[in-house]
XYZ file of C-alpha atoms in Angstrom:
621
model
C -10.598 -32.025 11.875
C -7.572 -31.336 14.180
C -7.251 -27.448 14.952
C -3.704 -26.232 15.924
C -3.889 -22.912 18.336
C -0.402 -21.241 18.272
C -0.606 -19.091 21.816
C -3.537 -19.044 24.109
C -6.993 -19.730 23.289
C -10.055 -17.691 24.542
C -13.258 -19.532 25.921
C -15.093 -17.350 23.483
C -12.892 -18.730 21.094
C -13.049 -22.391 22.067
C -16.474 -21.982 21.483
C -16.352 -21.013 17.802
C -14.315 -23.733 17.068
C -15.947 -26.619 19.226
C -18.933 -27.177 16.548
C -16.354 -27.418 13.251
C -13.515 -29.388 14.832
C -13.151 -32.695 16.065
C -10.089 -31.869 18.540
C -8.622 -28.430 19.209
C -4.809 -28.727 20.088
C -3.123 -25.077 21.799
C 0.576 -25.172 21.666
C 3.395 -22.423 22.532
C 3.174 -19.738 19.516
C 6.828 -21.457 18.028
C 7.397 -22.564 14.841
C 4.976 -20.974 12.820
C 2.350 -23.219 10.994
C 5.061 -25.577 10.178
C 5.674 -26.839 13.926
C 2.195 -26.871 14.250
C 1.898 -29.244 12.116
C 4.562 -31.269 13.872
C 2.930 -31.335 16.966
C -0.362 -32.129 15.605
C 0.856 -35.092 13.636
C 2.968 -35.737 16.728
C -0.492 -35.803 18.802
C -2.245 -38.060 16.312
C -0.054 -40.337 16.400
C -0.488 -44.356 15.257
C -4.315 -42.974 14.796
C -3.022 -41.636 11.328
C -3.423 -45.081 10.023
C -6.777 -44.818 10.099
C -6.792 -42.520 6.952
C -6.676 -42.346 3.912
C -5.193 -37.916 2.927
C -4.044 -36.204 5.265
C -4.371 -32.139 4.483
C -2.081 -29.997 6.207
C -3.466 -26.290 6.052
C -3.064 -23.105 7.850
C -5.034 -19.677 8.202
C -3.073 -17.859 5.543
C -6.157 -18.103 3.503
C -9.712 -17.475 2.678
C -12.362 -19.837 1.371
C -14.033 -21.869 0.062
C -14.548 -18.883 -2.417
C -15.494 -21.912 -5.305
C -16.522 -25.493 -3.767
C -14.022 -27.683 -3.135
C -16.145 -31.002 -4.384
C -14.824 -30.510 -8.270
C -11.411 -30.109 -7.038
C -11.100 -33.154 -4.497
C -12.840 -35.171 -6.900
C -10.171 -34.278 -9.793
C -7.181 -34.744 -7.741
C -8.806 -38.252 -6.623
C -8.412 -39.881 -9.810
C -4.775 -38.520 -9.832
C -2.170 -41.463 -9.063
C -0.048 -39.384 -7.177
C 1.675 -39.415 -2.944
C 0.742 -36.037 -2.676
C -0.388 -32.653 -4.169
C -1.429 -29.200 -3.377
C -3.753 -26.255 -4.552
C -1.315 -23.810 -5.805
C 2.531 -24.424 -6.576
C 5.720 -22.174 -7.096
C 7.964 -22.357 -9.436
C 11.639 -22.230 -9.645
C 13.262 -19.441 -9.092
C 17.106 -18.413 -9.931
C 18.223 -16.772 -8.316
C 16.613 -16.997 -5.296
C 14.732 -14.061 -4.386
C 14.609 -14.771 -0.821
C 18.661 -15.220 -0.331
C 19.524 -13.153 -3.625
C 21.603 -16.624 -4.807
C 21.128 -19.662 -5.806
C 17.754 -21.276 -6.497
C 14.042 -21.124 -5.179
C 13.294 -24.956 -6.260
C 9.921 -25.435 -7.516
C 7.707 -26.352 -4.484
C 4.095 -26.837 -3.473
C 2.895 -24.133 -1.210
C 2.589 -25.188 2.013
C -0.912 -23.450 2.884
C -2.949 -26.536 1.730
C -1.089 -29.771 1.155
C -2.804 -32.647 0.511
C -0.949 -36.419 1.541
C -1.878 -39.858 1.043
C -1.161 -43.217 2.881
C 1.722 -44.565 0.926
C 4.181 -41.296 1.879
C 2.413 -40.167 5.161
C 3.446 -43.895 6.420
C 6.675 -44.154 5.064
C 10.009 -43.828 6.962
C 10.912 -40.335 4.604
C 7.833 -38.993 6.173
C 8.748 -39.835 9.962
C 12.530 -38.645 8.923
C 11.508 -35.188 7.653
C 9.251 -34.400 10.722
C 12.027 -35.705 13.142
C 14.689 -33.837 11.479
C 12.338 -30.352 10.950
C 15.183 -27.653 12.365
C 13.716 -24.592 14.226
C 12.399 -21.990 12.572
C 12.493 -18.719 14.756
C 12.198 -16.391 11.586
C 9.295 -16.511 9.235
C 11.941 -16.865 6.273
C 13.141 -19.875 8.281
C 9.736 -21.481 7.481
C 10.022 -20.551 4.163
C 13.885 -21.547 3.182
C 13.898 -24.355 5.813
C 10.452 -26.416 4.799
C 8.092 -24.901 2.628
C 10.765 -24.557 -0.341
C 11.858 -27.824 0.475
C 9.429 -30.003 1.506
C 8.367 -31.191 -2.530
C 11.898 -31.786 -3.187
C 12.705 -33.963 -0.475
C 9.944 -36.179 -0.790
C 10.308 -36.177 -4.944
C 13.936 -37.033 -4.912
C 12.962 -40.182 -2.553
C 10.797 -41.348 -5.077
C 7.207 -39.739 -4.225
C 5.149 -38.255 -6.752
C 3.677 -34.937 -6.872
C 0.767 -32.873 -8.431
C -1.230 -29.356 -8.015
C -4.356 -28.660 -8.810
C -4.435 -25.228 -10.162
C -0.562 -25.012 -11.294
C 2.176 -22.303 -12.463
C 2.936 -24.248 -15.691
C 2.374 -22.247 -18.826
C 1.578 -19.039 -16.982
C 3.758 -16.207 -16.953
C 4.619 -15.786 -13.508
C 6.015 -17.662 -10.399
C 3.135 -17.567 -8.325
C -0.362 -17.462 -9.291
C -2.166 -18.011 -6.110
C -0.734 -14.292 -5.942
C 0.102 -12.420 -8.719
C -3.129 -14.365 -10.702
C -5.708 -14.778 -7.753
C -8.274 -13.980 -9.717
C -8.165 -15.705 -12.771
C -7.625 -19.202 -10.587
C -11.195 -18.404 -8.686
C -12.238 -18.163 -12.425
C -10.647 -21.534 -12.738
C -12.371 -22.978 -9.895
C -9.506 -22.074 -7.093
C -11.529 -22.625 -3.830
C -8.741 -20.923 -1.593
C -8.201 -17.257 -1.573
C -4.774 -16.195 -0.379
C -4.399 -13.589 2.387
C -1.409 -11.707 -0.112
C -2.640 -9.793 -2.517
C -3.968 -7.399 0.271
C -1.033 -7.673 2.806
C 2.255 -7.503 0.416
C 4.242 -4.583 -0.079
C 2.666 -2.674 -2.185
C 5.486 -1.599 -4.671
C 6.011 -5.188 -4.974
C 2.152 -5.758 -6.111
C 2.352 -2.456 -8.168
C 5.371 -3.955 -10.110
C 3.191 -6.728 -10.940
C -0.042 -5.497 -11.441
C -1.713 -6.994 -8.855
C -4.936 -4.899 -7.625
C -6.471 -6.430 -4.330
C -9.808 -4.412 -5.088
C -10.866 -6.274 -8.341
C -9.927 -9.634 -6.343
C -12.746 -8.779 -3.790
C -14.764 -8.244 -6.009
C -14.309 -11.509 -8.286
C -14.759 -12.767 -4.600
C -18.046 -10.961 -4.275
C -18.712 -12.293 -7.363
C -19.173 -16.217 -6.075
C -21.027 -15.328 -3.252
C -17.874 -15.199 -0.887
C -18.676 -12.435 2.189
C -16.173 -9.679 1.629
C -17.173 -8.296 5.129
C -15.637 -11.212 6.892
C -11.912 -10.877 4.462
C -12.065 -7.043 5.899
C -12.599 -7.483 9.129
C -9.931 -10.077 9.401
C -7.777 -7.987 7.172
C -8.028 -4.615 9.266
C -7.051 -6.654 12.474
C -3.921 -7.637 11.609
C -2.475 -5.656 8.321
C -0.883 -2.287 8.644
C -3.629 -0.105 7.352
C -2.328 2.154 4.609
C -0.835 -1.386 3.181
C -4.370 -2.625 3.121
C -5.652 0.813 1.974
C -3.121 0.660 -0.993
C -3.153 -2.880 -1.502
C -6.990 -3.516 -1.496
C -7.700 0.012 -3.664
C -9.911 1.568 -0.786
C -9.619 4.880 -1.698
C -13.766 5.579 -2.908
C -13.731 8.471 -5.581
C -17.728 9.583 -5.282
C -20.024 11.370 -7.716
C -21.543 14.540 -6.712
C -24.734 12.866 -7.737
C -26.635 10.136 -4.975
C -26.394 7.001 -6.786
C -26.393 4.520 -3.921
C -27.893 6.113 -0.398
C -31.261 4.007 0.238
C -33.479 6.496 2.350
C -35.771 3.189 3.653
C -32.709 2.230 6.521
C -31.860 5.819 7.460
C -28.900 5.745 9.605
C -28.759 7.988 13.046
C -26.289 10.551 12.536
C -24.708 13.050 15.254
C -22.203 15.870 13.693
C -19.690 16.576 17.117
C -18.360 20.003 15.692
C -15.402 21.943 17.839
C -15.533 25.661 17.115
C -13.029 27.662 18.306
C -13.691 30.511 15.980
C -17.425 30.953 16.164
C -17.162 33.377 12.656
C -16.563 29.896 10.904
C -19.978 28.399 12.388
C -22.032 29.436 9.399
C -19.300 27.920 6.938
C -19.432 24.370 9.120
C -23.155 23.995 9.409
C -23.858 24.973 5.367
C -21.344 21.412 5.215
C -22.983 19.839 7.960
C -26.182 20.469 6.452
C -25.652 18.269 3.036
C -25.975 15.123 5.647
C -29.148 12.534 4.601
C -31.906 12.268 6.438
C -31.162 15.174 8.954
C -28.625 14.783 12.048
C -28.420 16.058 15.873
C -25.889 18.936 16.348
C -23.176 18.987 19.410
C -21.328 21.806 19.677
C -18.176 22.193 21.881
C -16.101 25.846 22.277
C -13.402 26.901 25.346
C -15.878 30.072 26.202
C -19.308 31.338 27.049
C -19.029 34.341 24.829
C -18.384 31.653 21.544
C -21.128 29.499 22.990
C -23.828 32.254 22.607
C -22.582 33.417 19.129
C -23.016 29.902 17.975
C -26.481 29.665 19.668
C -27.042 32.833 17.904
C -26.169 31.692 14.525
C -27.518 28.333 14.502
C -31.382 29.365 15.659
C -30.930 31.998 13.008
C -30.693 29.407 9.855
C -33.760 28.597 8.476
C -32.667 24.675 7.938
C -34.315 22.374 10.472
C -32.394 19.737 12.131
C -32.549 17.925 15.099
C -31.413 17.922 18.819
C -28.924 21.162 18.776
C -26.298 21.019 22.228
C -23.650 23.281 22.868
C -21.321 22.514 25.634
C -18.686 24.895 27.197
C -15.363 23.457 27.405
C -14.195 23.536 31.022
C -10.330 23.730 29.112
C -8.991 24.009 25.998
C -6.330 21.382 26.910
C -5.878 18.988 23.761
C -8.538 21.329 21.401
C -10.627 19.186 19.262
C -9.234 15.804 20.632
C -10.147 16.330 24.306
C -13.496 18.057 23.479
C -14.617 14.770 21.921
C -13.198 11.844 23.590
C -13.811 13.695 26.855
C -16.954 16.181 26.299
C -18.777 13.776 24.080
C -18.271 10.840 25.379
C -21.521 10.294 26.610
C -22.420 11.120 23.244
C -20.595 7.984 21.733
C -21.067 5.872 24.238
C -24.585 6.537 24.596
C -25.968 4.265 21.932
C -28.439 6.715 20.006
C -25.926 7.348 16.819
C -25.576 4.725 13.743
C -22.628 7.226 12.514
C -20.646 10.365 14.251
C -19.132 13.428 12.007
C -16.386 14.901 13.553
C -15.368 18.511 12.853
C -13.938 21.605 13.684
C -13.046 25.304 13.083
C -10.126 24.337 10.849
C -7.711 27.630 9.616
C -4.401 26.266 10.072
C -3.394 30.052 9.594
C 0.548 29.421 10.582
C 0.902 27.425 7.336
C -0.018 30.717 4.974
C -3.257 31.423 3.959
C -3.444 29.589 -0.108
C -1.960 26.352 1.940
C -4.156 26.906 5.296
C -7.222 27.605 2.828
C -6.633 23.924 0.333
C -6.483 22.126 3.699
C -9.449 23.495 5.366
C -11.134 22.743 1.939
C -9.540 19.447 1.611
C -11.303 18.068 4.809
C -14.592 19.539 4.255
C -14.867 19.193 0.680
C -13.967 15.674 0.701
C -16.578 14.798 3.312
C -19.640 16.717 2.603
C -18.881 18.361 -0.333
C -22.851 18.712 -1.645
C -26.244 16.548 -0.759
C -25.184 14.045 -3.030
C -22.083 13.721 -2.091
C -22.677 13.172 1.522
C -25.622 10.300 0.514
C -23.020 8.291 -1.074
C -20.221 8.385 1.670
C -23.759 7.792 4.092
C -24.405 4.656 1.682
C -20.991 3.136 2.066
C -21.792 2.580 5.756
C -25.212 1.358 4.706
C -23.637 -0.935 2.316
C -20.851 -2.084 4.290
C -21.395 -3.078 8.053
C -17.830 -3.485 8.674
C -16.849 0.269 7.635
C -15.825 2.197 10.585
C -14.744 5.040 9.192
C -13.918 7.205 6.250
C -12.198 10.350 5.673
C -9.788 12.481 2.955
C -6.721 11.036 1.735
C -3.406 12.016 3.065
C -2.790 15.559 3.083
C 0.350 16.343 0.129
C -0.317 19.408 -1.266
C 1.493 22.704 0.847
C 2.571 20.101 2.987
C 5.915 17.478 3.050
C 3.650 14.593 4.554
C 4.863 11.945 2.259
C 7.414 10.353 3.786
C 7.317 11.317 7.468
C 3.577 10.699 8.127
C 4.576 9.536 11.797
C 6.893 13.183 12.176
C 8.153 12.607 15.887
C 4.610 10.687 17.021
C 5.718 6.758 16.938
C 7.353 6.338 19.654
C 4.373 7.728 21.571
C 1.844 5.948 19.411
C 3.350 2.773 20.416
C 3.263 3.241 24.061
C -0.280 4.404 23.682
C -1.533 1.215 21.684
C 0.164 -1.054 24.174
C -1.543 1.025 27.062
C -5.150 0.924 24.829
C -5.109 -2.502 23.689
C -4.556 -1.932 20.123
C -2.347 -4.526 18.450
C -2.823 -3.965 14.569
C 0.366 -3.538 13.040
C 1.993 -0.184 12.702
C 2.909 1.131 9.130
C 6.010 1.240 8.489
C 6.694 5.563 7.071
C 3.668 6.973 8.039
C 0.251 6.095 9.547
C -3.062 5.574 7.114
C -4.424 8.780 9.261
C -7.421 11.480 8.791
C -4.487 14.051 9.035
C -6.866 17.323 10.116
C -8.643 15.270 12.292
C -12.172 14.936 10.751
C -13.366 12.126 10.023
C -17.142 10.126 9.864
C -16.897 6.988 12.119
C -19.035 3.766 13.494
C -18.839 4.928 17.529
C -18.224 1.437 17.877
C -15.234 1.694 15.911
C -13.896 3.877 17.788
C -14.696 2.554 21.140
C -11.159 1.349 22.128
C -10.553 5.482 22.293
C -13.842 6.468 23.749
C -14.089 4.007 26.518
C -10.850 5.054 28.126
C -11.368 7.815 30.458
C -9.372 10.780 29.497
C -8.327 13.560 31.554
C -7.900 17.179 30.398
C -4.345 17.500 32.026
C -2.778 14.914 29.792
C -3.373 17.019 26.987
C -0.944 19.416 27.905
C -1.418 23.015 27.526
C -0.893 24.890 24.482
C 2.710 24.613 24.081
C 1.996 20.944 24.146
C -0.432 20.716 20.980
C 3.014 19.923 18.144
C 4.237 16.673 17.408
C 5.060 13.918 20.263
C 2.186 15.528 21.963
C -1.233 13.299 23.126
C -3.548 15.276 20.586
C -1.322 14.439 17.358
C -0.757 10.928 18.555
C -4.231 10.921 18.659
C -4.776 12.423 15.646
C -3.466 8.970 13.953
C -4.659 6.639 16.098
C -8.849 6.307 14.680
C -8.262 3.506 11.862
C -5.410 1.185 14.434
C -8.518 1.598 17.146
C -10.893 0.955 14.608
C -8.999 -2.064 13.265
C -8.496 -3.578 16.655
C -12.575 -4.267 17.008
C -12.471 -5.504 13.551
C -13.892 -2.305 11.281
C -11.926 -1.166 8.321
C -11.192 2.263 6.878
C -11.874 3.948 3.473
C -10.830 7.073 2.460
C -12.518 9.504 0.446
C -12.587 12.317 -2.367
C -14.315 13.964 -4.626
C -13.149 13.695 -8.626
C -12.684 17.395 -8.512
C -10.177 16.731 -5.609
C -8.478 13.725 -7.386
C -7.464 15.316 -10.461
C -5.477 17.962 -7.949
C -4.272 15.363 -6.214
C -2.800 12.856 -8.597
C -1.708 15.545 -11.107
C 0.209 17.315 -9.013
C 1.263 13.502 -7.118
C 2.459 12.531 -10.228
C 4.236 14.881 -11.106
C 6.454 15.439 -7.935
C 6.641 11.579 -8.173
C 8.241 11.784 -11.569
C 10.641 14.679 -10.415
C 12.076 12.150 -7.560
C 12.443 8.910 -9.903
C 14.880 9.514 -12.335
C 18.009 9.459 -10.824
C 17.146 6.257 -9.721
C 16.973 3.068 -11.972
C 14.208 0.447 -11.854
C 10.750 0.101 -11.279
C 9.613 1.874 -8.147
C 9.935 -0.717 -5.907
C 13.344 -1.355 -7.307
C 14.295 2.171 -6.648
C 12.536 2.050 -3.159
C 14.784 -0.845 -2.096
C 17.609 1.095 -3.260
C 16.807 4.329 -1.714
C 16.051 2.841 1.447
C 19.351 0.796 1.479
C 21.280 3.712 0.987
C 19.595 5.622 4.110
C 18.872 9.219 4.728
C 20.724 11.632 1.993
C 22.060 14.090 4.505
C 23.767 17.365 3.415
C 25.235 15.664 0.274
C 28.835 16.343 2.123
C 31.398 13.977 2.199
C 30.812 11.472 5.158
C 27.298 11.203 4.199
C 28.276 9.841 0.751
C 30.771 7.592 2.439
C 28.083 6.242 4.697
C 25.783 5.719 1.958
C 28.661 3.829 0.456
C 28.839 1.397 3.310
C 25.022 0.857 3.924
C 24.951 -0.008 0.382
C 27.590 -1.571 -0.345
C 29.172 -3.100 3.458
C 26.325 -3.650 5.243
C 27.197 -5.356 7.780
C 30.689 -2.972 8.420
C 31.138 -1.898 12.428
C 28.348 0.457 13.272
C 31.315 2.171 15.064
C 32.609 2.965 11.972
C 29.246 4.483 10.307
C 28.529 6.310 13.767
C 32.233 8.115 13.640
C 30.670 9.760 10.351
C 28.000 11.070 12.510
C 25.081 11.889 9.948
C 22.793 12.375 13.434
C 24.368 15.691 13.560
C 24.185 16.623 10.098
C 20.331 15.861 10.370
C 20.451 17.596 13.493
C 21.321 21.142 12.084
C 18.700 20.346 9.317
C 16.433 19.490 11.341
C 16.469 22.635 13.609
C 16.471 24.934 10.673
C 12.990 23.690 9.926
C 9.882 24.880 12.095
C 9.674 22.622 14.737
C 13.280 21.707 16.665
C 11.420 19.464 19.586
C 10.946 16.619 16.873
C 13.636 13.818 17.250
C 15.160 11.588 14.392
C 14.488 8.133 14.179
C 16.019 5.383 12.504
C 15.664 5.467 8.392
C 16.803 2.202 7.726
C 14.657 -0.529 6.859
C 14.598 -4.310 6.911
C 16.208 -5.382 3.530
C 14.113 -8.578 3.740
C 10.935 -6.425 3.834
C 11.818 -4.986 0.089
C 10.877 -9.172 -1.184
C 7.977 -10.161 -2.383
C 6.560 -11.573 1.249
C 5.510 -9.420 4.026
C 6.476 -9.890 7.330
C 4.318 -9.632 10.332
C 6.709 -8.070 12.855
C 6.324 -4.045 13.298
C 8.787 -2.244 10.707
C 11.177 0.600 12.423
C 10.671 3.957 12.907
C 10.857 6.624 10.386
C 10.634 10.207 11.745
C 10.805 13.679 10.838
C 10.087 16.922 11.630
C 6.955 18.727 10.843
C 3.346 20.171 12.816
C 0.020 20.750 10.328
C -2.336 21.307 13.193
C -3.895 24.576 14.214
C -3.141 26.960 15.798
């Protein structure tokens, strides 16, 4: 067992792999898995003779979900040069290049090869000749779509184990994941939860009923999240893995025999709402401690006032007087409570506060306000059952309401003018989960029930009161909204995944109205959605519907590559511009609405997709 390290290895690392490896080569990070695999054979050497298969695998993959003795033993009694677990077939045209053909291949994630072609002079040719591969479409167009073809045309044989033939796709170890464990499929591919989701929608393809066919054999889900939520964007993994948990009103799952420790940090700003926030605070399991943070000493004795007036028990109660109102509920808890969630006496954290959002109108301020705290601890029951998912799941870091839609234009501009910022901040933290790509898998209103641990990357940095700003600071591009979407990117750095949350009451809001705007946007567009995505996306932002922004729809569609001089001498930046500062907030700067074409086929790439901004504030005031 040869393991390949593209990069740098840690000793914590090297440790790991010591016990399960016989040699641990680390290389420059070049070349992908393919180069790798160069170097390693490379490194080997003559000593290859000394074998009989040589497997060339990568870390693209889970397993062994089923046991991989029925499957080696199979393939033994095959008289073949070399075979795989899962194959592709051909393709025309080829969806990679949009001409041409995909030629049937073995996929290059586990490929098995045996003496006869691993010692012949094709093999030493191939590796030799292997071009660079500085994209990760080069790997895929330059050897992976190859690599059966050249060694079949020189006479080798080939064979698969669990094959496309006679099913109706291209790719099963994707689009038909499951149904190969059923088969006996001991390798679980890393796609179905990291592809573009309108890609998986087209097809079907629901990551959540593939973990839990994975479940099903015994596998340890916890381990595919935590790898999952360090390194995929994650509202792709939210969509993609169907972790949005639609609870009954009823417990059905909290088990009151492992209690967990639970501390509700509440920010009240108007002290009139503290009745309203404890009667949610007090549907928690198993009782909680109370911390209490306001800007004044007036506030602070109302709530003291109020809360040893309500005839509910609870635990330790603590309310803290702000020394500023800098940053509102963000400061107050990553500076005022940090002791709090560093301090190792919580299992779980509830964060809340005053929420009125009264700017935004009072039906819309009212349905968000409700959409927070109904969705969290909307009865006793209710709040057991979000309590058990942390119970069940030791990997959950936190949970919280689904994107805000409703009274708000959210969809679509999730980031508003807070990328840029986010970015420098993540670099600054530590955090290196990928970015989405239009807006951030976020507990928009800021409350949210968390693993401290998950969100130590945040708590553990000392924070300062002036870098909040004052009020004229708390909009979009400031540190408390780039805050605001930073828990589940924190989280997913130290390896905890996010779920969000709602009550069926909520979801039949929700979708029907969803679906309904959804419908209202589709049909001047052909296709399935992620037809009329790519389409949409290609064509760039609409504009005023004037002239030069049809012509320079026109080109992106149709010239893409024509001079950027010529698209920038239609100017659409200033079109936006004037719509832009008609809208509330005129600080909020546009960002670029194209999008990788490549990143509309059916493979994801790992690199950070570009910005997408817009305009727009839903905090309080």
């Amino acid at each position: 067992m040869l393991v390949v390290v593209n990069g740098s290895l840690t000793d914590a690392g090297r440790a790991k792999l010591e016990p399960v490896s016989d040699e641990i080569l680390v290389r420059e990070n070049v070349g992908f898995d393919i180069w790798a695999h160069k170097e390693a054979l490379d490194h080997v050497g003559a000593g290859l003779t000394e074998f009989d298969e040589v497997v060339l695998t990568n870390d693209t993959w889970f397993g062994p979900v089923r046991p991989y003795g029925p499957v080696f033993e199979r393939m033994q009694g095959r008289a073949v040069h070399f075979w795989g677990m899962t194959d592709h077939a051909e393709e025309v045209p080829n969806p990679f290049t949009n001409e041409g053909r995909l030629p049937y291949h073995l996929q290059s994630f586990w490929i098995a090869v045996r003496r006869e072609m691993f010692l012949s002079e094709a093999w030493g040719q191939y590796w030799r000749d292997l071009p660079e591969m500085p994209s990760y479409f080069d790997a895929v167009l330059k050897h992976e779509a190859v690599f059966t073809e050249y060694f079949t045309d020189r006479g080798h044989t080939v064979d698969v184990a669990f094959g496309s033939a006679g099913r109706d796709v291209t790719d099963p170890s994707v689009l038909q994941s499951d149904i190969l464990l059923d088969e006996g499929l001991p390798t679980l591919r890393r796609r179905p939860f990291e592809d573009y989701p309108p890609f998986l929608d087209r097809h079907a393809v629901f990551g959540r009923r593939i973990l839990d066919a994975a479940a099903g054999y015994g596998f340890p889900v916890d381990l595919i999240l935590q790898h999952l939520a360090r390194n995929v964007p994650p509202k792709v993994l939210n969509t993609d893995a169907g972790m949005l948990e639609v609870l009954p009103e009823t417990d059905v799952s909290y088990d009151p025999e492992r209690p967990l420790r639970i501390v509700a940090i509440a920010h009240i700003f108007y002290d009139d709402m503290t009745d309203e926030i404890l009667d949610h605070l007090d549907m928690l399991p198993g009782g909680y401690d109370l911390v209490v943070t306001t800007p004044d000493r007036g506030k602070a004795a109302a709530i003291r006032r109020i809360v040893e007036a309500r005839p509910i028990s609870r635990g330790a109660v603590d309310v803290r007087v702000l020394p500023s109102n800098d940053g509102r509920d963000q400061s107050a808890f990553l500076i005022e409570c940090r002791d709090v969630l560093l301090g190792g006496d919580y299992d779980l954290v509830v964060k809340v506060h005053s929420k009125r959002t009264p700017q935004d109108g009072f039906n819309v301020g009212r349905h968000f306000k409700g959409q927070q705290f109904e969705n969290l601890l909307n009865s006793p029951g209710y709040a057991a059952n979000i309590v058990a998912l942390f119970q069940k799941e030791p990997g959950l870091g936190l949970v919280y309401p689904p994107t805000i839609h409703i009274g708000y234009p959210t969809m679509g501009r999730g980031w508003w003018s807070n990328k840029p910022g986010f970015e420098e901040l993540a670099r600054a933290l530590g955090v290196r989960v990928p970015l989405d790509d239009i807006s951030p898998l976020a507990p928009y209103g800021s409350m949210y029930i968390a693993r401290p641990e998950a969100l130590a990357v945040l708590v553990e940095h000392e924070w300062r009161y002036e870098q909040f700003g004052g009020a004229e600071a708390y909009q979009d591009g400031g540190l408390a909204h780039i805050l605001e979407r930073m828990p589940s990117y924190a989280a997913g750095e130290r390896g905890f995944h996010t779920r969000t949350v709602s009550t069926a009451e909520y979801l039949s809001i929700s979708h029907t109205t969803f679906e309904f705007n959804f419908d209202e946007l589709s049909p001047t567009v052909p296709g399935y959605p992620y037809e009329q995505i790519d389409f949409l996306r290609r064509a760039g932002y609409l504009g005023e519907a004037r002239l030069r922004d049809f012509v320079g729809m026109y080109l992106r569609l149709n010239h893409p590559n024509a001079g950027a001089s010529m698209r920038s001498a239609l100017a659409p930046e200033r079109a936006l511009g004037r719509w832009a500062r008609r809208i509330r907030h005129p600080r909020v700067a546009l960002s670029n609405l194209m999008r990788r074409r490549t990143q509309m086929n059916p493979i994801i790439s790992t690199a950070p997709a570009p910005d997408t901004g817009a305009a727009g504030d839903q905090k309080d005031g």
